[in-house]
Short mmCIF file of C-alpha atoms in Angstrom, two decimals:
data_model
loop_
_atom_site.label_atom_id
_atom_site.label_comp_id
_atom_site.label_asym_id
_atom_site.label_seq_id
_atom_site.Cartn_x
_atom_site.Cartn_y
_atom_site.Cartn_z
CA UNK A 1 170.51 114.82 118.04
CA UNK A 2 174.39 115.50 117.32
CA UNK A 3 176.22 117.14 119.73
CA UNK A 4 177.26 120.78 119.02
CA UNK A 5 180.89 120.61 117.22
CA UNK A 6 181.28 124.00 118.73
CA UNK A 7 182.14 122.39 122.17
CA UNK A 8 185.55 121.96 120.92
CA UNK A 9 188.09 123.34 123.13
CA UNK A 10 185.71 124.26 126.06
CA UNK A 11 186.43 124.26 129.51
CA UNK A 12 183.65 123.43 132.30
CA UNK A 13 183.63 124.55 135.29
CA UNK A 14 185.31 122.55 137.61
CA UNK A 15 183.93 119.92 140.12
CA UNK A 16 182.50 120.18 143.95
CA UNK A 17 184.80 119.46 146.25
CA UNK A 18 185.03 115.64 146.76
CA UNK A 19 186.49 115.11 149.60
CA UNK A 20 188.13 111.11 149.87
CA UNK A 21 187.00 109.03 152.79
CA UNK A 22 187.57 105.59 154.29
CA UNK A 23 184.04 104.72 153.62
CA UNK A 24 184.37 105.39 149.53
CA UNK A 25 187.16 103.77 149.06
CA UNK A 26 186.55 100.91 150.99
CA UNK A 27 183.10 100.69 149.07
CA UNK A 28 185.23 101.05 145.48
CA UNK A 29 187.68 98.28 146.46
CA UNK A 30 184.98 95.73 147.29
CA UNK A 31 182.98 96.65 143.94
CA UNK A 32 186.56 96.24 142.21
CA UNK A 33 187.59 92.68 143.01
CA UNK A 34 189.07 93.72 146.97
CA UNK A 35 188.57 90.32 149.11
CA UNK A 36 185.85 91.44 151.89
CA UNK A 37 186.11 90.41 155.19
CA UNK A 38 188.91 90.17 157.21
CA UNK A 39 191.54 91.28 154.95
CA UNK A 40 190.54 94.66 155.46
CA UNK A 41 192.40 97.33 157.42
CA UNK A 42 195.52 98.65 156.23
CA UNK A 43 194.91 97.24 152.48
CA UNK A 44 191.58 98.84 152.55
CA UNK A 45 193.39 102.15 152.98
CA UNK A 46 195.12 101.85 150.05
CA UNK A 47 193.46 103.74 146.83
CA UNK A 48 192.58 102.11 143.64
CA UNK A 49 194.07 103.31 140.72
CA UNK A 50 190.59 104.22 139.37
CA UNK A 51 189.25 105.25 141.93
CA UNK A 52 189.60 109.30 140.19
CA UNK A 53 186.99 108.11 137.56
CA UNK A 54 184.43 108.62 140.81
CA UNK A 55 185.52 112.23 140.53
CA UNK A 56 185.42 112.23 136.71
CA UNK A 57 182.53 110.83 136.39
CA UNK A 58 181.05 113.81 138.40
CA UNK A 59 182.26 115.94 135.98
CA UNK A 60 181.50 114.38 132.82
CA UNK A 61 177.51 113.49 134.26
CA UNK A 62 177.35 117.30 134.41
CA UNK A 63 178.64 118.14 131.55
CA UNK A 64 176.52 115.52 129.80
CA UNK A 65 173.46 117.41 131.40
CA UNK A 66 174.71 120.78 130.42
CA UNK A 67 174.90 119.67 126.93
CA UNK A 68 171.31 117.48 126.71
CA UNK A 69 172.54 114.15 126.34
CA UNK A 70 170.69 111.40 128.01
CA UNK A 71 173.34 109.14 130.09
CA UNK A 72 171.40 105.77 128.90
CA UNK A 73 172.29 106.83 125.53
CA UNK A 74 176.50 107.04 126.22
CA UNK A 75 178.48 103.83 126.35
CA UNK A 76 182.35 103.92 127.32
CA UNK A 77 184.86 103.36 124.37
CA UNK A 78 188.12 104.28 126.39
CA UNK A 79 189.18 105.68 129.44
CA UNK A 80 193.17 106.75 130.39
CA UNK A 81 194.69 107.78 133.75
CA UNK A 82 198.17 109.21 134.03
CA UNK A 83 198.93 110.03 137.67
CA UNK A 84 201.29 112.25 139.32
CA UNK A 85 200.67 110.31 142.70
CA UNK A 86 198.77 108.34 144.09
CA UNK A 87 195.48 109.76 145.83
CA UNK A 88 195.37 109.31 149.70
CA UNK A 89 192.14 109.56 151.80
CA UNK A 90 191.50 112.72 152.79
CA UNK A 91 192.21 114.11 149.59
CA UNK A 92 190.22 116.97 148.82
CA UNK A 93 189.63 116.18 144.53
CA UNK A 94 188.01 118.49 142.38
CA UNK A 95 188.04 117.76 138.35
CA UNK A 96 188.02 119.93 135.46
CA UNK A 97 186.85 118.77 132.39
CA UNK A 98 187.59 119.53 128.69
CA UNK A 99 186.04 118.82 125.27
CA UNK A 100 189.28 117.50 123.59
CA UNK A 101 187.52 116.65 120.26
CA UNK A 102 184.15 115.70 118.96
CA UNK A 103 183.81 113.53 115.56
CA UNK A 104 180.92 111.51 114.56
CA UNK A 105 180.97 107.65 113.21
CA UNK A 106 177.72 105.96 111.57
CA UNK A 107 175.46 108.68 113.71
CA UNK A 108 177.29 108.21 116.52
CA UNK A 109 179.36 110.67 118.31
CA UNK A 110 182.85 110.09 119.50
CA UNK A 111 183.47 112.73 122.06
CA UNK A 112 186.99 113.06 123.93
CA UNK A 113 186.83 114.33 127.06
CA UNK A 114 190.37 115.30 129.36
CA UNK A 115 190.07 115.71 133.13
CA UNK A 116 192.16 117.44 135.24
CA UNK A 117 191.86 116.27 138.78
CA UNK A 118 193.28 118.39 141.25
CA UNK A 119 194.49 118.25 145.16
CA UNK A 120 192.79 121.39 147.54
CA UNK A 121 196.45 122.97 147.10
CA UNK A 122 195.33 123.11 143.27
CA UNK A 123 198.06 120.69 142.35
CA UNK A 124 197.48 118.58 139.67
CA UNK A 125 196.99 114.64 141.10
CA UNK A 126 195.63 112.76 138.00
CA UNK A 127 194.58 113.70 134.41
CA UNK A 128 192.50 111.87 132.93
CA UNK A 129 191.22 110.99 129.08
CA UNK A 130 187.77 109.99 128.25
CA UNK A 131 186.19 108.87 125.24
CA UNK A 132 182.56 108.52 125.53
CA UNK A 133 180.00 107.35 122.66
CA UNK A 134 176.74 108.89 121.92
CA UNK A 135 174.88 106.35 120.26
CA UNK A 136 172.50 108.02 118.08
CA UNK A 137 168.59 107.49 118.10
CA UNK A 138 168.00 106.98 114.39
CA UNK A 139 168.19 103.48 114.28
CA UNK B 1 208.21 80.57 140.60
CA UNK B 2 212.01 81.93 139.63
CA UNK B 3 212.61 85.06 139.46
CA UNK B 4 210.86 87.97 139.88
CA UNK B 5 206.88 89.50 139.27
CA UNK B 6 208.92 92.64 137.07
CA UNK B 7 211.27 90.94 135.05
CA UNK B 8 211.12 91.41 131.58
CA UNK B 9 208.83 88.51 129.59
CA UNK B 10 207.30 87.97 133.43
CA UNK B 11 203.80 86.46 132.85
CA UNK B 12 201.47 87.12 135.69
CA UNK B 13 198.06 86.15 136.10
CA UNK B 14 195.80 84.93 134.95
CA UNK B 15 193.69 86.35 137.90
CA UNK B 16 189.80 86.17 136.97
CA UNK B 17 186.52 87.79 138.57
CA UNK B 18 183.18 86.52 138.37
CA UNK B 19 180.99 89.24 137.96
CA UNK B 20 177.18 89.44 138.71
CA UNK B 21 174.08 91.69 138.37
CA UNK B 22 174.43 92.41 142.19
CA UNK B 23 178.34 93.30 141.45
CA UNK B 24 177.02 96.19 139.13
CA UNK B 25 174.86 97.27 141.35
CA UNK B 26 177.39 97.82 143.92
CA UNK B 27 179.60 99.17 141.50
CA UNK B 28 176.85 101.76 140.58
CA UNK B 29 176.54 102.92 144.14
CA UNK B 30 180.52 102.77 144.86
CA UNK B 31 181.40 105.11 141.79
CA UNK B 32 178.26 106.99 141.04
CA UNK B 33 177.51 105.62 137.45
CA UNK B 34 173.98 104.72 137.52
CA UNK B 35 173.75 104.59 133.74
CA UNK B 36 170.66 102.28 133.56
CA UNK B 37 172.36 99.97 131.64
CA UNK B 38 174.30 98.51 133.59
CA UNK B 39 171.36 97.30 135.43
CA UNK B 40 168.29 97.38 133.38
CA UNK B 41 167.67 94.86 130.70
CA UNK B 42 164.83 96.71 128.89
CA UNK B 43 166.82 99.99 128.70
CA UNK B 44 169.93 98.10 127.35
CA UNK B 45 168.35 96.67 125.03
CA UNK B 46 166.54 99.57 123.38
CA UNK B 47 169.61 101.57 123.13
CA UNK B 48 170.81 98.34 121.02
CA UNK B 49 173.12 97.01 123.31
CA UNK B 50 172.73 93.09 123.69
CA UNK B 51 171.68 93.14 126.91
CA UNK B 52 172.96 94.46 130.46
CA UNK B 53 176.66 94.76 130.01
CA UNK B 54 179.25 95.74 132.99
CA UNK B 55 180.45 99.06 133.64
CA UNK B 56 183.48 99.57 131.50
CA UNK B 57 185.02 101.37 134.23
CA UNK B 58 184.32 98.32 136.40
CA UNK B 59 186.34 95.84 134.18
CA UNK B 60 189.28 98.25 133.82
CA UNK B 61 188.71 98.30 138.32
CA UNK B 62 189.08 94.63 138.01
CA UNK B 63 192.23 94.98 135.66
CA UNK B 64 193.69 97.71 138.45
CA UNK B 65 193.09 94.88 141.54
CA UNK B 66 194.78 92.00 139.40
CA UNK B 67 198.06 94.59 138.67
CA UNK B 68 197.67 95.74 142.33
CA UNK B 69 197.78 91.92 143.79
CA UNK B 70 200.63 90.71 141.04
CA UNK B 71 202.81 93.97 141.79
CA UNK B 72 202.39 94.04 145.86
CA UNK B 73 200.84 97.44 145.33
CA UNK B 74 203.25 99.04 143.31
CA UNK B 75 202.62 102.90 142.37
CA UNK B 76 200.41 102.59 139.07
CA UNK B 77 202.25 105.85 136.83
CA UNK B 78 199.65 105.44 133.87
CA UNK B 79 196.33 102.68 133.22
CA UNK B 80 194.01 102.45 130.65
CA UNK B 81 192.43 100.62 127.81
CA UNK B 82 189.82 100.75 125.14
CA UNK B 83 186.03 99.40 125.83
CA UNK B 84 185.99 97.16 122.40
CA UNK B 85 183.47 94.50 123.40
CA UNK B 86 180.81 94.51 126.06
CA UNK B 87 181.13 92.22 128.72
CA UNK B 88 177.29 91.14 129.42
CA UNK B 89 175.92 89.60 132.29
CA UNK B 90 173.24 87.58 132.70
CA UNK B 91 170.25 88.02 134.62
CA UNK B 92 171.56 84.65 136.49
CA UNK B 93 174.79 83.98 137.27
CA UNK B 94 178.10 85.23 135.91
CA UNK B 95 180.00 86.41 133.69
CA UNK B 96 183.96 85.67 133.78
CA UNK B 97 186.46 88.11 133.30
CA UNK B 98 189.89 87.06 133.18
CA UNK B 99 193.36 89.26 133.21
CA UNK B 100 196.78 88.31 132.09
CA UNK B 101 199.90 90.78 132.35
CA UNK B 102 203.06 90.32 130.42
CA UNK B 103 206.34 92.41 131.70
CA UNK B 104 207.14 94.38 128.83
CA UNK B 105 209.29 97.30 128.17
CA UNK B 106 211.62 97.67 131.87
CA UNK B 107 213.42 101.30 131.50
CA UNK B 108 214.17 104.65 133.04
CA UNK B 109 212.56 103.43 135.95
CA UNK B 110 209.07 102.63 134.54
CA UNK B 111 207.77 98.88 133.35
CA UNK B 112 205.11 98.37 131.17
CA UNK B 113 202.61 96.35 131.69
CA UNK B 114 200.95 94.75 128.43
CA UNK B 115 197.60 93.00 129.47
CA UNK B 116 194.94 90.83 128.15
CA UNK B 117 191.42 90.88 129.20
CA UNK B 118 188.95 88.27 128.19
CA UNK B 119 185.38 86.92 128.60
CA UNK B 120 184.12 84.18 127.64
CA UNK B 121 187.42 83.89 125.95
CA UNK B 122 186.66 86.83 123.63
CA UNK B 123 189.10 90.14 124.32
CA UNK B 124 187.28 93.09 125.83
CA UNK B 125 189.11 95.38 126.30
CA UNK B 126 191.50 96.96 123.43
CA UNK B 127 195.38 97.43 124.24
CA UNK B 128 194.90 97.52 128.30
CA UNK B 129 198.12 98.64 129.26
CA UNK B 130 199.37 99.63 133.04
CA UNK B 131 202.87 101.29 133.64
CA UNK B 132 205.01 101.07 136.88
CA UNK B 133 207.13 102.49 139.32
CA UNK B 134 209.35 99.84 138.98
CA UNK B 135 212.27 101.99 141.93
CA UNK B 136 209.28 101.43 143.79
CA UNK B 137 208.83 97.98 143.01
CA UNK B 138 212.61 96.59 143.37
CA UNK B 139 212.85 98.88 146.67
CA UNK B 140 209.72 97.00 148.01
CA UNK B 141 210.70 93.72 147.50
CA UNK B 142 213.81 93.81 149.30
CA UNK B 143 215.54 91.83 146.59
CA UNK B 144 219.25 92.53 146.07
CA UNK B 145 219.46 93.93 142.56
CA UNK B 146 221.46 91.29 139.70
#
């Protein structure tokens, strides 16, 4: 089932709240390579750079769902961040996402996604680009 | 080692990861993405892929730690890369990722960081590339400038 080339341009509606705590990011850095253990404390404080795909990803599961599109059937063919600065904890993140462009390959389709992430002042923290393939079921 | 982690034609790494079934699965829980396959054989391989493969987003979170280590935590300005070749794990032990940086372009106060990313010796990810604060970077290190 294609996705709808109408979706071109549009704006969903942006994110929950997601608010940034010790715990998640903690959890991220261990599932990203972090040393566990005793090296903890201060470093653990530190965000990872991709950490904002947890907020993304948010965005672009329910925009997946708003369009029909079974997650199983999506594999990742790039992902971008360009940051304004670095998130903290605490952070209250929400993102906005926007169909940047839709094109279809061997009855697959390519769709380019742009989040903007933004602080609970509304200021803009990271944006990030998506590309995210929709393998078809024909095969 | 002479000289210093962000001087141009500065090769860092490589720094390499094993990663395992159990590492998706607390990848899964620690971003959200519980696409099924990254954990479930039978599902990846009916959508055609050749068998459970790691979060792309994962691999580029590997890439982020090994530029976060080289760089003593130096702001990241821009990261990202293209997902060209699956990494897949096995059901039993690991599969390697390894990550190399090369100092690139050093100007207006931002380096570029050109990467490779293999596994298995095979590239997987397509033009990985990380830019710097490099002000932060030479401020950090305490270094007298040259």
């Amino acid at each position: 089932m294609p996705v709808d080339p109408s979706l071109v341009g549009r704006e969903f509606p942006p994110s929950e709240p997601f608010v940034v705590t010790r715990e998640a990011v903690e959890a991220f850095a261990l599932a990203t390579g972090a040393p566990g253990g005793g090296e903890a404390g201060t470093e653990s404080t530190r965000v990872p750079a991709t950490f904002p795909i947890v907020i993304a990803f948010g965005a672009m599961q329910a925009f997946l769902d708003d369009v029909g599109v079974d997650l199983a059937r999506i594999v990742h063919g790039e992902q971008r961040f360009a940051y304004e600065r670095p998130l903290a904890v605490d952070d209250e993140l929400t993102a906005t996402l926007t169909v940047s462009s839709l094109r279809q390959i061997g009855g697959n389709d390519i769709i380019g996604t742009v989040s903007a992430i933004t602080d609970a002042s509304g200021a803009l923290v990271c944006s990030t680009s998506a590309t995210l393939v929709h393998r078809g079921g024909g095969s | 080692m002479t000289g210093r982690w962000w001087d141009g034609g500065a090769v860092l790494g490589p720094r390499t990861f094993a990663v395992t079934r159990a590492d998706l699965v607390a990848y899964a829980h620690a971003s959200g993405d519980q696409n099924p396959i990254h954990q479930d054989e039978q599902v990846a391989l009916a959508v055609g892929l050749p068998g459970v493969i790691a979060h792309g987003m994962l691999t580029l979170g590997l890439v982020a730690r090994a530029v976060e280590e080289w760089t003593d935590a130096t702001p990241v300005l821009e990261l990202g890369a293209k997902f060209t070749q699956p990494v897949v794990v096995p059901a039993e032990g690991a599969a390697e990722v390894a990550v190399t940086g090369t100092v690139k372009a050093v100007a207006e106060g931002r380096l570029t960081l050109a990467l490779e990313v293999t596994c298995g010796g095979h590239k997987v990810l397509g033009m990985p590339k990380a830019v710097l604060d490099l002000p932060a970077a030479s401020d950090s290190s305490g270094a007298a400038r040259g």
